[in-house]
Amino acid sequence: MTDADLGLSLPLPVPSAELEQRLAVRRSAPAQSLTAPGPSRAQVERILHLGARTPDHGKLFPWRFVVLGPTARADLAEALLPLADRQPGADKARKVLSKLTAAPVTILVVCSPVESQKVPVWEQHLSAGAVCMNIEHAAGALGFSTSWITDWYSYDREALDLMDIREGEQVAGFIHIGSLTEPPLERPRPDLAAITTWRD
Ligand SMILES: Cc1cc2nc3c(=O)[nH]c(=O)nc-3n(C[C@H](O)[C@H](O)[C@H](O)COP(=O)(O)O)c2cc1C
């Protein structure tokens, strides 16, 4: 889709039993279990293209992506180690770094709010979250499994500096992408009747 496509009619939705079934069994992977094959560069580009097709109030596009291969993540995990030692619960802080390095490819989604009189920052954060989910769906459509992780280093100023995440920006998620060797197990799901109000 380019500027030349603006104003073109897009197809109306038609029922898709396949998409419905995929959504019915969608499940995240444990980050440590994501293994090769991961997406190729062309597949990552496709995932970003599909993922960025996300609702966003005011067309601000208040997010950016950093594609992290294994070397970049190994270097980051090493640089984070001394910071992990300063966290409350240093052992766990160190241990969760293994989630950062396991998958073949990771897309770091950074929420980068744009100055706006019209669109509250909260809505820009919501849009960044929606991008993360859309990236997960896009990766799933290409046959990959994903894990959306934040962990302590998404909230530590020094860690954010290591990732070139500026003041005012926030980590929306590290979306780890790869393949599973075992089918995922179901987890508890909400009681929809308890959280849904119907009003005529
Ligand atoms: C914003 C956000 C941050 C998350 N951060 C973590 C995390 O740091 N560590 C973790 O184990 N799971 C984290 N999760 C949870 C997993 O990504 C995943 O959603 C969950 O474990 C399984 O749910 P699912 O199978 O329905 O996707 C996070 C989820 C969201 C939405």
mmCIF file of C-alpha atoms and ligand atoms in Angstrom, residues 26-28 99 148-151 172 187 189, ligand 1:
data_model
loop_
_atom_site.group_PDB
_atom_site.id
_atom_site.type_symbol
_atom_site.label_atom_id
_atom_site.label_comp_id
_atom_site.label_asym_id
_atom_site.label_seq_id
_atom_site.Cartn_x
_atom_site.Cartn_y
_atom_site.Cartn_z
ATOM 1 C CA ARG A 26 -4.331 -18.467 19.205
ATOM 2 C CA ARG A 27 -1.798 -18.912 21.979
ATOM 3 C CA SER A 28 1.476 -17.277 22.939
ATOM 4 C CA LYS A 99 13.867 -14.910 27.452
ATOM 5 C CA TRP A 148 5.179 -10.690 23.964
ATOM 6 C CA ILE A 149 7.529 -9.794 26.789
ATOM 7 C CA THR A 150 8.313 -6.617 28.687
ATOM 8 C CA ASP A 151 10.203 -7.600 31.887
ATOM 9 C CA ALA A 172 5.268 -1.615 24.220
ATOM 10 C CA ARG A 187 -4.332 -21.593 29.705
ATOM 11 C CA ARG A 189 -9.502 -17.804 29.799
HETATM 12 C C1 LIG B 1 1.985 -5.798 27.624
HETATM 13 C C2 LIG B 1 2.327 -7.213 27.944
HETATM 14 C C3 LIG B 1 3.524 -7.506 28.554
HETATM 15 C C4 LIG B 1 3.860 -8.811 28.888
HETATM 16 N N1 LIG B 1 5.053 -9.054 29.500
HETATM 17 C C5 LIG B 1 5.351 -10.311 29.873
HETATM 18 C C6 LIG B 1 6.581 -10.564 30.548
HETATM 19 O O1 LIG B 1 7.372 -9.668 30.799
HETATM 20 N N2 LIG B 1 6.839 -11.837 30.921
HETATM 21 C C7 LIG B 1 5.942 -12.865 30.662
HETATM 22 O O2 LIG B 1 6.217 -13.994 31.013
HETATM 23 N N3 LIG B 1 4.780 -12.640 30.010
HETATM 24 C C8 LIG B 1 4.466 -11.389 29.614
HETATM 25 N N4 LIG B 1 3.286 -11.154 28.958
HETATM 26 C C9 LIG B 1 2.314 -12.272 28.743
HETATM 27 C C10 LIG B 1 2.521 -13.078 27.462
HETATM 28 O O3 LIG B 1 2.935 -12.307 26.383
HETATM 29 C C11 LIG B 1 1.254 -13.837 27.013
HETATM 30 O O4 LIG B 1 0.279 -12.923 26.627
HETATM 31 C C12 LIG B 1 0.669 -14.757 28.024
HETATM 32 O O5 LIG B 1 1.618 -15.390 28.752
HETATM 33 C C13 LIG B 1 -0.128 -15.862 27.371
HETATM 34 O O6 LIG B 1 -1.307 -15.464 26.874
HETATM 35 P P1 LIG B 1 -1.848 -15.896 25.440
HETATM 36 O O7 LIG B 1 -1.461 -17.288 25.157
HETATM 37 O O8 LIG B 1 -3.319 -15.679 25.513
HETATM 38 O O9 LIG B 1 -1.233 -14.923 24.467
HETATM 39 C C14 LIG B 1 2.954 -9.856 28.590
HETATM 40 C C15 LIG B 1 1.748 -9.566 27.944
HETATM 41 C C16 LIG B 1 1.432 -8.266 27.611
HETATM 42 C C17 LIG B 1 0.124 -7.999 26.928
#
